[in-house]
Tab-separated table of C-alpha atoms and ligand atoms in Angstrom:
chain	number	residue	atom	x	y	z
A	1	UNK	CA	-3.820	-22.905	9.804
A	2	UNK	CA	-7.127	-22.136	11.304
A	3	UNK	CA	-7.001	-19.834	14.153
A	4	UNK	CA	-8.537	-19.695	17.596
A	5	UNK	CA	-10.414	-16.643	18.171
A	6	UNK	CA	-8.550	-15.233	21.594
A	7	UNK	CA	-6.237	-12.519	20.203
A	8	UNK	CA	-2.652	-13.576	22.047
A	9	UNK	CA	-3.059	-16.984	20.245
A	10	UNK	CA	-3.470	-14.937	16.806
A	11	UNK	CA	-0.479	-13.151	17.723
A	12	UNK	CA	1.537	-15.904	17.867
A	13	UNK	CA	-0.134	-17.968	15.015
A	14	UNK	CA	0.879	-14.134	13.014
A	15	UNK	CA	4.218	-14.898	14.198
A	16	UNK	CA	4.536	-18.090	13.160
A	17	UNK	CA	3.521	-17.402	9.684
A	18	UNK	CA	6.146	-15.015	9.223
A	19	UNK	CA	9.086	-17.043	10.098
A	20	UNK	CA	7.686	-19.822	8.248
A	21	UNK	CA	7.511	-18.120	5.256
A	22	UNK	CA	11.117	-16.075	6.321
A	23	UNK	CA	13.441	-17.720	3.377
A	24	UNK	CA	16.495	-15.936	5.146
A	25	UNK	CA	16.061	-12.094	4.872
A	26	UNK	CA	13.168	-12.086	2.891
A	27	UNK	CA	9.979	-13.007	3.327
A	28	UNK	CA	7.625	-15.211	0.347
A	29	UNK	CA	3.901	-13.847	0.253
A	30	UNK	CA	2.722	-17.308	0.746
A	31	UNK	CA	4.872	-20.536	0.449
A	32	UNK	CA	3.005	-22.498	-2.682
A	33	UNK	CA	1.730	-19.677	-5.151
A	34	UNK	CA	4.489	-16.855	-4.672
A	35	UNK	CA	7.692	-18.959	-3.635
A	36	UNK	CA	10.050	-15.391	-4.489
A	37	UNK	CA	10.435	-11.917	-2.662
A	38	UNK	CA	7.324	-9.326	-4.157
A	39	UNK	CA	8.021	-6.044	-4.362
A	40	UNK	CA	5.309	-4.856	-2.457
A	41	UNK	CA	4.281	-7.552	-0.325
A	42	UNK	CA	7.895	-7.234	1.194
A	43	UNK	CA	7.524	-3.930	2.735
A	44	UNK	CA	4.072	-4.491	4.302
A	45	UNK	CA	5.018	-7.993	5.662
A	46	UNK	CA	8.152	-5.622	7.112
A	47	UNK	CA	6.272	-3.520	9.240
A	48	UNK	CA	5.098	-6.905	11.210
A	49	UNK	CA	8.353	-7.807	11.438
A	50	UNK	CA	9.077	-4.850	13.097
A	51	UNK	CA	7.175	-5.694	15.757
A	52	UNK	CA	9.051	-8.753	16.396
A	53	UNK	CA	12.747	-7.940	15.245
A	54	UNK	CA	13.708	-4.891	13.745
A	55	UNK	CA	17.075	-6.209	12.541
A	56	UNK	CA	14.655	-8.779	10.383
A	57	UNK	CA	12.645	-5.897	9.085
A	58	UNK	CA	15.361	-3.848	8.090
A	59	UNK	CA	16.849	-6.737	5.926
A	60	UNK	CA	13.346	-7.571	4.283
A	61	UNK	CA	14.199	-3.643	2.704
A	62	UNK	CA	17.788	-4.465	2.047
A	63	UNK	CA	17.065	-7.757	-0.262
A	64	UNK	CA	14.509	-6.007	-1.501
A	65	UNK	CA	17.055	-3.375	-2.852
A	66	UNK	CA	19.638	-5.620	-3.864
A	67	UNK	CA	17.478	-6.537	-6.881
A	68	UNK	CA	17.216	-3.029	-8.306
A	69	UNK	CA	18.084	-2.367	-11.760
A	70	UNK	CA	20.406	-0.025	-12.664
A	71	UNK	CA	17.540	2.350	-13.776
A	72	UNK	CA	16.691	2.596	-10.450
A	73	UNK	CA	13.506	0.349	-10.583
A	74	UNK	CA	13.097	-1.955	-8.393
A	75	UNK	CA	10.907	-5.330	-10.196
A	76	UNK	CA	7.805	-6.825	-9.099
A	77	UNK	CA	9.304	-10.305	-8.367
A	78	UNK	CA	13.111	-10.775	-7.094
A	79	UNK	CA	13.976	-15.102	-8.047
A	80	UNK	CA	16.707	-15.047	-5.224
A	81	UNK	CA	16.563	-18.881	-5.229
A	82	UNK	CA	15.088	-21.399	-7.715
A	83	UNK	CA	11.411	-23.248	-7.350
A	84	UNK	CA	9.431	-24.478	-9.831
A	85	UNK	CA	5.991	-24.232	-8.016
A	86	UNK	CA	5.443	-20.618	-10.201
A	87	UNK	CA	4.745	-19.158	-13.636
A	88	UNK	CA	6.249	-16.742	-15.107
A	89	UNK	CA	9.686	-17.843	-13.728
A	90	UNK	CA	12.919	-16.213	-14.372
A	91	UNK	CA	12.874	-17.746	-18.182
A	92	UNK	CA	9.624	-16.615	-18.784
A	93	UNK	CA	11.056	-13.430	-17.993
A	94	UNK	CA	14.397	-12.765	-19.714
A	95	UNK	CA	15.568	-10.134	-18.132
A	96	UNK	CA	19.580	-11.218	-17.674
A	97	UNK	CA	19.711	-9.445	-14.159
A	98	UNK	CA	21.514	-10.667	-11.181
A	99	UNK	CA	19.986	-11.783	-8.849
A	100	UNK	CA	17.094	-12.481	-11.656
A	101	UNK	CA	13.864	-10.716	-11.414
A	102	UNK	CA	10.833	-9.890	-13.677
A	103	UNK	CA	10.906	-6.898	-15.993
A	104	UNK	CA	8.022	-4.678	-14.266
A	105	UNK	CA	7.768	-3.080	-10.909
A	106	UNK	CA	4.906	-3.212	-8.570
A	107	UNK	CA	3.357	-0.209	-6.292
A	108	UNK	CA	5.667	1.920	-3.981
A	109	UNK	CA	4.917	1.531	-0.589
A	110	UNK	CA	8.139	0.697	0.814
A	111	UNK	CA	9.192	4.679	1.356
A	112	UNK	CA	6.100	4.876	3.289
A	113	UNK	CA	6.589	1.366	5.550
A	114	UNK	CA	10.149	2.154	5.703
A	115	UNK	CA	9.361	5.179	7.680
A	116	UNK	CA	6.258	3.903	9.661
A	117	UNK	CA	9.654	1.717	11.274
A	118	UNK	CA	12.265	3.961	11.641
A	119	UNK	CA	9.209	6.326	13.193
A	120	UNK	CA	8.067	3.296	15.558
A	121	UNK	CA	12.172	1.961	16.496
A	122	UNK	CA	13.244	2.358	20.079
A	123	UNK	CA	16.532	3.413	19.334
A	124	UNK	CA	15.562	5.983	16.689
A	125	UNK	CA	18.734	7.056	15.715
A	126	UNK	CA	20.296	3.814	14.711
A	127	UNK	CA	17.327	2.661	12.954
A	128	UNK	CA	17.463	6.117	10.252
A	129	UNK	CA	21.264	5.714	10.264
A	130	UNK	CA	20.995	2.165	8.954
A	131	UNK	CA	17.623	3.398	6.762
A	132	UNK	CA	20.520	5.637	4.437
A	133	UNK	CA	21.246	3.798	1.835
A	134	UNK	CA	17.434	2.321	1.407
A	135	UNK	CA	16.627	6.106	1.184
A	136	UNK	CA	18.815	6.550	-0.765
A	137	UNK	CA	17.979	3.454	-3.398
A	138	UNK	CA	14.334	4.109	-2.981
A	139	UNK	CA	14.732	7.834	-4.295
A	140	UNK	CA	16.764	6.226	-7.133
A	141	UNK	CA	13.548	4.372	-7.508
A	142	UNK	CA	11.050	7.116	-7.076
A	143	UNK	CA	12.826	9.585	-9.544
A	144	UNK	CA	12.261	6.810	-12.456
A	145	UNK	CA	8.429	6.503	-11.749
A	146	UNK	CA	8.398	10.434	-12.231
A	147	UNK	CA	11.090	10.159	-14.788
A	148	UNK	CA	10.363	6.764	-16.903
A	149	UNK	CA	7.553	6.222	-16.552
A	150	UNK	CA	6.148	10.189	-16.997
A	151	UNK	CA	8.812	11.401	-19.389
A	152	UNK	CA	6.810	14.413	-20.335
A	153	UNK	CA	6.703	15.998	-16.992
A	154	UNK	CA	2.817	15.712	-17.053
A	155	UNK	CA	2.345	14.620	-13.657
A	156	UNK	CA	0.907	11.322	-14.014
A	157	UNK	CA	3.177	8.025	-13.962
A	158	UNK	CA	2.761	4.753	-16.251
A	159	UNK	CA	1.926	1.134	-15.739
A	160	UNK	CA	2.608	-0.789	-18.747
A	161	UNK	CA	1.503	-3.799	-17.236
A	162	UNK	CA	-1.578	-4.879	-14.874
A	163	UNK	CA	0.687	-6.533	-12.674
A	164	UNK	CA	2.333	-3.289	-11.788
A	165	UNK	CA	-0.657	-1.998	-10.455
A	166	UNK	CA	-1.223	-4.990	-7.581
A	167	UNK	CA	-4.801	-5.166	-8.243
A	168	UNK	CA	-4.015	-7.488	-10.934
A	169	UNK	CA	-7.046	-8.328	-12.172
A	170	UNK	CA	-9.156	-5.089	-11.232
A	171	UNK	CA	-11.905	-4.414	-13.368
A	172	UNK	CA	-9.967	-0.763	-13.893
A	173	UNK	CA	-7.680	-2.771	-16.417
A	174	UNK	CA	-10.719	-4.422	-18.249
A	175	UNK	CA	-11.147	-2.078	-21.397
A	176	UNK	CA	-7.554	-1.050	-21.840
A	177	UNK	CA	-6.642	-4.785	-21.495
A	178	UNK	CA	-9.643	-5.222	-24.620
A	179	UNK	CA	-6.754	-3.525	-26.584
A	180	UNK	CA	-4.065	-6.198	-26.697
A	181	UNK	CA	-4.706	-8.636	-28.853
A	182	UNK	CA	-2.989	-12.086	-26.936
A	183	UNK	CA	-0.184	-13.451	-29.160
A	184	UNK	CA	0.451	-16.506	-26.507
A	185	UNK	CA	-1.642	-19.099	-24.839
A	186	UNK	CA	0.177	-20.226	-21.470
A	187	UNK	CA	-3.098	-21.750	-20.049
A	188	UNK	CA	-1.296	-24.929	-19.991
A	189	UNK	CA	1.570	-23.407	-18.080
A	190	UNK	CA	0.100	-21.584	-15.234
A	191	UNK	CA	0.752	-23.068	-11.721
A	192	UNK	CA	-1.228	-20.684	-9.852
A	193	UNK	CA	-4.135	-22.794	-10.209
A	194	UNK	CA	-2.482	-25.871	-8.927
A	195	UNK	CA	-2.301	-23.659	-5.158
A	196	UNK	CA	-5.514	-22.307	-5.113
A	197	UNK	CA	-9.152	-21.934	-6.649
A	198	UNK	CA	-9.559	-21.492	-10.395
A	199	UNK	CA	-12.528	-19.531	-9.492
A	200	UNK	CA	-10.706	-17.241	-7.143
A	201	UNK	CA	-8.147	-16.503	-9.849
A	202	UNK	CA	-7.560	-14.405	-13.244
A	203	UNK	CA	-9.213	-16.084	-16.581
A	204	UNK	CA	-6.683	-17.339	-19.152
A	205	UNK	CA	-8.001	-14.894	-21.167
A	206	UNK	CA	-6.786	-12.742	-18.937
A	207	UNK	CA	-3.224	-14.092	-18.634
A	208	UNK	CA	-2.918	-14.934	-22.254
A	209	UNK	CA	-3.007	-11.146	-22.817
A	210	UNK	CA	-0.568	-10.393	-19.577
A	211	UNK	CA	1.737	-12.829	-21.128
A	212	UNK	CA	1.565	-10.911	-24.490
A	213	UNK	CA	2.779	-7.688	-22.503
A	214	UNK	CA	5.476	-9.674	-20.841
A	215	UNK	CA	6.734	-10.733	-24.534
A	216	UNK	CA	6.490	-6.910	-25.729
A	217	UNK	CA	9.191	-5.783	-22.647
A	218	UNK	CA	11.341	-8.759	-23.940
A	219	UNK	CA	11.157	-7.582	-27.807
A	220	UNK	CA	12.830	-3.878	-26.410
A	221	UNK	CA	14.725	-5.998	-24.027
A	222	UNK	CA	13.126	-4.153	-21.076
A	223	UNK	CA	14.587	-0.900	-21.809
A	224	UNK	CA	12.473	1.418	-20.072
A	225	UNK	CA	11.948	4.338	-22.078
A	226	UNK	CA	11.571	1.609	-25.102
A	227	UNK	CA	8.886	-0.280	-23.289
A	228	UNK	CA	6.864	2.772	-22.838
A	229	UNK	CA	6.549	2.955	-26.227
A	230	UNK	CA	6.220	-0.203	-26.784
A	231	UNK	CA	3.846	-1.710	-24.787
A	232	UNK	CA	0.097	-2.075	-25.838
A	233	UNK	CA	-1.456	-1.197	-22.440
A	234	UNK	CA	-0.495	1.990	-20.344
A	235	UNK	CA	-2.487	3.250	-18.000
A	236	UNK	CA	-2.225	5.453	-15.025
A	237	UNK	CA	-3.309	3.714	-12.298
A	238	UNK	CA	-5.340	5.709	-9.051
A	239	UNK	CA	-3.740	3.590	-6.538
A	240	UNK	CA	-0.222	3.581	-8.271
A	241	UNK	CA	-0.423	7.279	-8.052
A	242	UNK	CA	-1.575	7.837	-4.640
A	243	UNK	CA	0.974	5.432	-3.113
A	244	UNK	CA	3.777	6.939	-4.558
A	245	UNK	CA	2.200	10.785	-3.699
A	246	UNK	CA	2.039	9.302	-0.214
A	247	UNK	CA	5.088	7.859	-0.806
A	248	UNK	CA	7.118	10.895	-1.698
A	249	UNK	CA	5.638	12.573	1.083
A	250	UNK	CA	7.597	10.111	3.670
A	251	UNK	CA	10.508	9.407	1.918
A	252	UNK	CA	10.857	13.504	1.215
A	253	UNK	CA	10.624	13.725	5.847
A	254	UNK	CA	13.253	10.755	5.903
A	255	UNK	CA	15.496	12.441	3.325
A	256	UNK	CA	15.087	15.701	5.451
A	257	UNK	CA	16.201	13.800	8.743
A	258	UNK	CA	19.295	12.457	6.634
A	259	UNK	CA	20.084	15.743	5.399
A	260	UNK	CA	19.371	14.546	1.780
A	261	UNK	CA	17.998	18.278	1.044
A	262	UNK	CA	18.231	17.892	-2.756
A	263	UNK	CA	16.989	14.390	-2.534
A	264	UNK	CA	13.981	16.140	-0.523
A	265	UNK	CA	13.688	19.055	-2.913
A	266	UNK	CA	13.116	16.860	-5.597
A	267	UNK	CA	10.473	14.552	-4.037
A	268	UNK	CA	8.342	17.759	-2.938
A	269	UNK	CA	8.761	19.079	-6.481
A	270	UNK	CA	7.626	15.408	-7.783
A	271	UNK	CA	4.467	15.431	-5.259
A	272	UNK	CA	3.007	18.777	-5.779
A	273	UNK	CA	2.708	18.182	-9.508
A	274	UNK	CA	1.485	14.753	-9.154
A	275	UNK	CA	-1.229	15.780	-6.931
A	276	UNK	CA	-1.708	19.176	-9.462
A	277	UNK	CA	-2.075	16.419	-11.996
A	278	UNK	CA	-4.795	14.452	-10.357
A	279	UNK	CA	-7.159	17.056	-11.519
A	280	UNK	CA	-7.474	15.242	-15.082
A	281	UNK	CA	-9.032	12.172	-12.738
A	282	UNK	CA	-11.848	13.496	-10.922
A	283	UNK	CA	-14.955	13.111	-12.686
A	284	UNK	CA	-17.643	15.241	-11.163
A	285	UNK	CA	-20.279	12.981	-12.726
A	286	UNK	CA	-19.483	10.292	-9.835
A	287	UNK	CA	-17.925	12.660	-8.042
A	288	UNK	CA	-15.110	10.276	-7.321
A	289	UNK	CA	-11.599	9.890	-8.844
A	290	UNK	CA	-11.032	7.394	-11.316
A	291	UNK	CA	-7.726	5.271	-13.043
A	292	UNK	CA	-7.380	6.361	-17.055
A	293	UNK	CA	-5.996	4.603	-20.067
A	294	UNK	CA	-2.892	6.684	-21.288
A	295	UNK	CA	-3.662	5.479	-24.730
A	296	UNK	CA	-6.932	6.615	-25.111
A	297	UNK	CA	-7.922	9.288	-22.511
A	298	UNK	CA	-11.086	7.436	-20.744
A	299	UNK	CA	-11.393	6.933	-17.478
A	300	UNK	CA	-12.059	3.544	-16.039
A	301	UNK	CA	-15.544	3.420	-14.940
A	302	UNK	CA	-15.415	0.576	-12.061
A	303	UNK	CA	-15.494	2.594	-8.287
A	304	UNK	CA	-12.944	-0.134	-6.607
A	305	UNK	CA	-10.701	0.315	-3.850
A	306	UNK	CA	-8.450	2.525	-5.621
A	307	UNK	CA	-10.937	5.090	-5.891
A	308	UNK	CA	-10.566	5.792	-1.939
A	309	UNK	CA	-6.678	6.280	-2.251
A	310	UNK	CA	-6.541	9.815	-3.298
A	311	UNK	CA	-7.567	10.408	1.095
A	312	UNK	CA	-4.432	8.214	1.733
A	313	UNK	CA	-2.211	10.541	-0.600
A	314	UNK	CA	-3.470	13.749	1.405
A	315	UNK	CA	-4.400	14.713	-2.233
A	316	UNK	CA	-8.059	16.040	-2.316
A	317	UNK	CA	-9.850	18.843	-0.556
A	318	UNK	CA	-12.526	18.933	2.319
A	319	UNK	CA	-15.804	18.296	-0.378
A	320	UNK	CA	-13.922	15.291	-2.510
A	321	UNK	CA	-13.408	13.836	0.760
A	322	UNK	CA	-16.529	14.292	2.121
A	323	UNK	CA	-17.810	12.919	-1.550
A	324	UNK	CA	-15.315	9.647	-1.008
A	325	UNK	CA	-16.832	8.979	2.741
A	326	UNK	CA	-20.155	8.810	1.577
A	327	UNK	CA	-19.536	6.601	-1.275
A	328	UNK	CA	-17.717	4.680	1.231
A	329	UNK	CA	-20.690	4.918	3.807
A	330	UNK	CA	-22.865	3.708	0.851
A	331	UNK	CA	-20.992	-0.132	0.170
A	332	UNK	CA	-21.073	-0.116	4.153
A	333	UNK	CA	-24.625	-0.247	4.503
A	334	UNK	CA	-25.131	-2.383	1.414
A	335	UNK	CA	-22.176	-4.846	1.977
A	336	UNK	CA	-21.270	-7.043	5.290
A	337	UNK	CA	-17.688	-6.567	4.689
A	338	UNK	CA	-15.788	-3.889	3.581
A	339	UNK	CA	-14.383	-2.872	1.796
A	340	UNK	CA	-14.888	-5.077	-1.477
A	341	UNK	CA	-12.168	-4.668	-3.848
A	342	UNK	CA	-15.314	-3.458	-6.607
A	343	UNK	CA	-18.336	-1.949	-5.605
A	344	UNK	CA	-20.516	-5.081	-5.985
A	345	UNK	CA	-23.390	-2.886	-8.107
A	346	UNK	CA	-20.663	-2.533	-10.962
A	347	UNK	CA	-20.786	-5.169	-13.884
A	348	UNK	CA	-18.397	-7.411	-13.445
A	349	UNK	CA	-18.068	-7.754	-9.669
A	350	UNK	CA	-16.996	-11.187	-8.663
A	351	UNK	CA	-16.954	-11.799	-5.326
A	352	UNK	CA	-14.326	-14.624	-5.306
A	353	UNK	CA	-12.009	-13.578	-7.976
A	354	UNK	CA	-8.966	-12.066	-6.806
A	355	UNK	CA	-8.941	-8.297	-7.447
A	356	UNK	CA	-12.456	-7.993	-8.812
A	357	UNK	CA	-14.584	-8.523	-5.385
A	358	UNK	CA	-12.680	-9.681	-2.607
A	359	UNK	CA	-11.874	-7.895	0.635
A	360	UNK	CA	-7.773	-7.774	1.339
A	361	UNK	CA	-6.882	-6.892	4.621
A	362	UNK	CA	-3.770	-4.627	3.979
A	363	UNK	CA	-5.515	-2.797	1.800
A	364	UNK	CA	-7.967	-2.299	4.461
A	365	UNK	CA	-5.389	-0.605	6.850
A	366	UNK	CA	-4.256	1.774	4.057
A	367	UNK	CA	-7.623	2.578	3.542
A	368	UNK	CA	-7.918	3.324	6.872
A	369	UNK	CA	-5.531	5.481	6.930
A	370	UNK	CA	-6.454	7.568	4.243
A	371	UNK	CA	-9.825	8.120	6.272
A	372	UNK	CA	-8.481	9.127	9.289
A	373	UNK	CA	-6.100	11.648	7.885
A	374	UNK	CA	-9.411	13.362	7.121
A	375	UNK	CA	-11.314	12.812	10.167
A	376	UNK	CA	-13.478	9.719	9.343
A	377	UNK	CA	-12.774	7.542	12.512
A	378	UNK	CA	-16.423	6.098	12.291
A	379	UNK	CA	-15.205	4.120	8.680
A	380	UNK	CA	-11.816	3.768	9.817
A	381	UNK	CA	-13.315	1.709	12.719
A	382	UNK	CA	-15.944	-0.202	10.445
A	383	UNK	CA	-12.721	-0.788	8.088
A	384	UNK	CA	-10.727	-2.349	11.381
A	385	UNK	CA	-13.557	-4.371	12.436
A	386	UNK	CA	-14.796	-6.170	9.447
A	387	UNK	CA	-10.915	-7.307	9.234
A	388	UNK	CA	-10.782	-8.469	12.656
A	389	UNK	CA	-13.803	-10.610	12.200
A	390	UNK	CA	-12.596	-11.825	8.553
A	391	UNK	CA	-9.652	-13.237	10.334
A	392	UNK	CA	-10.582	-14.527	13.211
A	393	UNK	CA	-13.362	-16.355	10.852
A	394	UNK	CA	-11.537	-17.519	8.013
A	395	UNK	CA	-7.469	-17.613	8.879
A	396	UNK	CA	-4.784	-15.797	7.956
A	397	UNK	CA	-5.819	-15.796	4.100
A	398	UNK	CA	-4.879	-13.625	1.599
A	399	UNK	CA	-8.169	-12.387	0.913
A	400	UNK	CA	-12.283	-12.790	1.857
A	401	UNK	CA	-15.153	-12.876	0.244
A	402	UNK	CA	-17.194	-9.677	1.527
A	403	UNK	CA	-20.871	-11.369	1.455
A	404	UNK	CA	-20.078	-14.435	3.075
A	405	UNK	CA	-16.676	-14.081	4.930
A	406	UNK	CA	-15.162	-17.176	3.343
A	407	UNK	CA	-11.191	-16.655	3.136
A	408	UNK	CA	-10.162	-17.090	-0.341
A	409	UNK	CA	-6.826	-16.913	-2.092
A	410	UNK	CA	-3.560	-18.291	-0.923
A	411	UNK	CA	-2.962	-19.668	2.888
A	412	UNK	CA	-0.953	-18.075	5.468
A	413	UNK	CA	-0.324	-14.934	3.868
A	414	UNK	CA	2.127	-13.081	4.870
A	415	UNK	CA	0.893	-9.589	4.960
A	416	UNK	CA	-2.071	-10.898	6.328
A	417	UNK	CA	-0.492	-11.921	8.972
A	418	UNK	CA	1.491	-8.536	9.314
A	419	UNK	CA	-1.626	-6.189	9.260
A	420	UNK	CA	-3.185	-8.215	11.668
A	421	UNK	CA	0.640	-7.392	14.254
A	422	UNK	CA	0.372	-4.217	13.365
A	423	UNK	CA	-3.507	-3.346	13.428
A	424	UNK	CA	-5.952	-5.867	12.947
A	425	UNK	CA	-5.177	-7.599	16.405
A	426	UNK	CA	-5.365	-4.452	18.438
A	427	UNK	CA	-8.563	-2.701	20.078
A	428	UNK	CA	-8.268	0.584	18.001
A	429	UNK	CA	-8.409	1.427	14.205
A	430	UNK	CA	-5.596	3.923	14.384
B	501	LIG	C1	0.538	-13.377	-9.603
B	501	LIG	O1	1.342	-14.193	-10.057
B	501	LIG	O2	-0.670	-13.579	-9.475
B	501	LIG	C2	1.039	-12.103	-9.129
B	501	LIG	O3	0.038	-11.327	-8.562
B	501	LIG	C3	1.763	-11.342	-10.176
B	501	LIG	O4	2.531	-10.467	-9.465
């Protein structure tokens, strides 16, 4: 679908998308290359449901919850109903849940979404009464990243896989990925490539050596504290960590509205030393913050978009902020759009591939977001526009290429078409 460029048309064309891609409570990322519910797609498509039917919105939450393990993680892909048209599917897998889902989870934004809608419903009341038991699975969910997936207490949570992260293919994952040796070749079986560009997707390199990790959770058959030590890659990921600090923060007010004050106690408890924590990430050489391999103690090296997520976590002081904007001012004089996903004067950048250049425009918003909670309207604004203009160019795709503006990825993306509801189609960054 290619777009008009008067805003009321977008609206509608955003509207469309959604319901097109509405499989009956849940929403697919894109119809072709992610036919299943994502864990954190699902949440930021919901907020753009919100603005067109908050019943819809509130059920894009409750299938999401209705795959969650017993554990209290919630996985990074939920099958609810069969297609071929991906890989890995449920077999690939082998988890044995019902309804069947992948073994790893994905980033935890849906406290945070969750209460952007309860915050924006007209009948307020209604909307928190129904949000109990999502608060109340989503805490389940919270306590085992701080649990889990940080059983020392240290303050600093897990991924064990780079799919976890979001930014799948994120240069951040580069050296600790070096470390597992690939023990599978599924070139032959990925179907990713049949939807969209080989050169805007991961290497098989790369996903013979994702594949490996998947076959290391099925060898401890995904027991959690058994894949931790198991599995050949753990890292803490910047953005993981900031979404859930953010995270705890707005499930911890939500929990306080529901009179959930142990619930809440917890979360604040779970925050404070996360942020306390972050310490061990800040490396006053860049003066930035930075992911680090669990296994080995470096930092990643790459400044990417996860390096700005610390502002959205209300985690760093006045200076580290200040130190952020200007990097931040820096890629905006140097780049047409931001903000790429890598700073395209790090090895490596790739302006078409997937996590390792492109601009995304949720990730924009968030970003956004983080700025403005410290008083940078001026890149909050730059941040709005650039998306405006990348959609109204290239479609509702699932990401751009921040040089030329060319939309890359998968078509009629879902959360594209949700960010654009919810911000990129008004006048305003905030
Ligand atoms: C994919 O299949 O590319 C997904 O990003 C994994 O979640």
């Amino acid at each position: 679908m290619s777009p008009d460029r008067s805003s009321p048309s977008l609206d509608a064309q955003a509207q469309m998308i959604l319901r097109a891609n509405d499989r009956g409570g849940y929403t697919v990322p894109s119809a072709r290359l992610y036919p299943f519910q994502w864990n954190w797609d699902s949440p930021l498509t919901a907020i753009g449901w919100a603005c067109v039917d908050l019943d819809r919105a509130m059920r894009e939450f409750e299938m999401l919850i209705s795959g969650q393990w017993a554990d209290g993680m919630i996985p990074h892909i939920i099958f609810h109903a069969p297609s071929d048209g991906y890989y890995p599917g449920p077999g690939a897998w082998g988890t044995n849940h019902q309804p069947p889902t992948s073994g790893i989870t994905q980033p935890p934004v849906a406290a945070t979404c969750l209460r952007r809608i309860v915050d924006g419903a007209t009948d307020r009341e209604a909307a928190l009464t129904r949000a109990r038991p999502l608060v109340a699975a989503l805490f389940a969910w919270h306590r085992w990243w701080h649990e889990i997936r940080d059983p020392e207490g240290s303050g600093l949570v897990a991924c064990l896989h780079p799919w976890e992260t979001g930014r799948d293919n994120s240069l951040d994952w580069d050296a600790a990925l070096a470390g597992v040796t690939p023990r599978v070749d599924v070139a032959g079986l990925r179907k990713d490539i049949l939807h969209a560009d080989p050169a805007e997707r991961p290497t098989h390199d790369y996903y013979n050596r994702v594949m490996t990790l998947v076959e290391e959770g099925k060898s401890v058959a995904w027991d959690g504290p058994g894949f931790m030590r198991r599995s050949s890659f753990r890292v803490c990921d910047l953005g993981i960590q900031c979404l859930l600090v953010r995270a705890d923060e707005d499930l911890t007010t939500l929990a306080i509205e529901l009179g959930m004050t142990e619930e809440a106690a917890s979360l604040e408890r779970w925050r404070v030393r996360s942020i306390a924590a972050m310490a061990r990430l800040w490396d006053p050489a860049s003066r930035s913050y930075h992911s680090i391999d669990l296994r080995t103690g470096l930092l990643a090296k790459a400044i990417s978009v996860g390096t700005f997520l610390p502002l959205y976590a209300g985690a760093v002081d006045r200076a580290q902020a200040g130190a952020l904007a200007e990097l931040m001012r820096g890629t905006m004089l140097r780049t047409r759009y931001v903000a790429p996903t890598t700073q395209p004067w790090n090895d490596g950048y790739d302006p078409k591939r997937y996590w390792r250049g492109p601009v995304w425009p949720f990730m924009n918003r968030i970003l956004a977001d983080g700025f403005l909670r410290y008083g940078f309207a001026d890149i909050a604004q730059r941040l709005h526009d650039d998306t405006r203009d990348l959609i109204l160019r290239g479609g509702f795709r699932e990401y751009f290429h921040p040089e030329t503006g060319e939309g890359l990825g998968g078509g009629d993306f879902s959360w594209t078409a949700a960010t654009w509801l919810v911000w990129a189609g008004q006048d305003i960054a905030a």
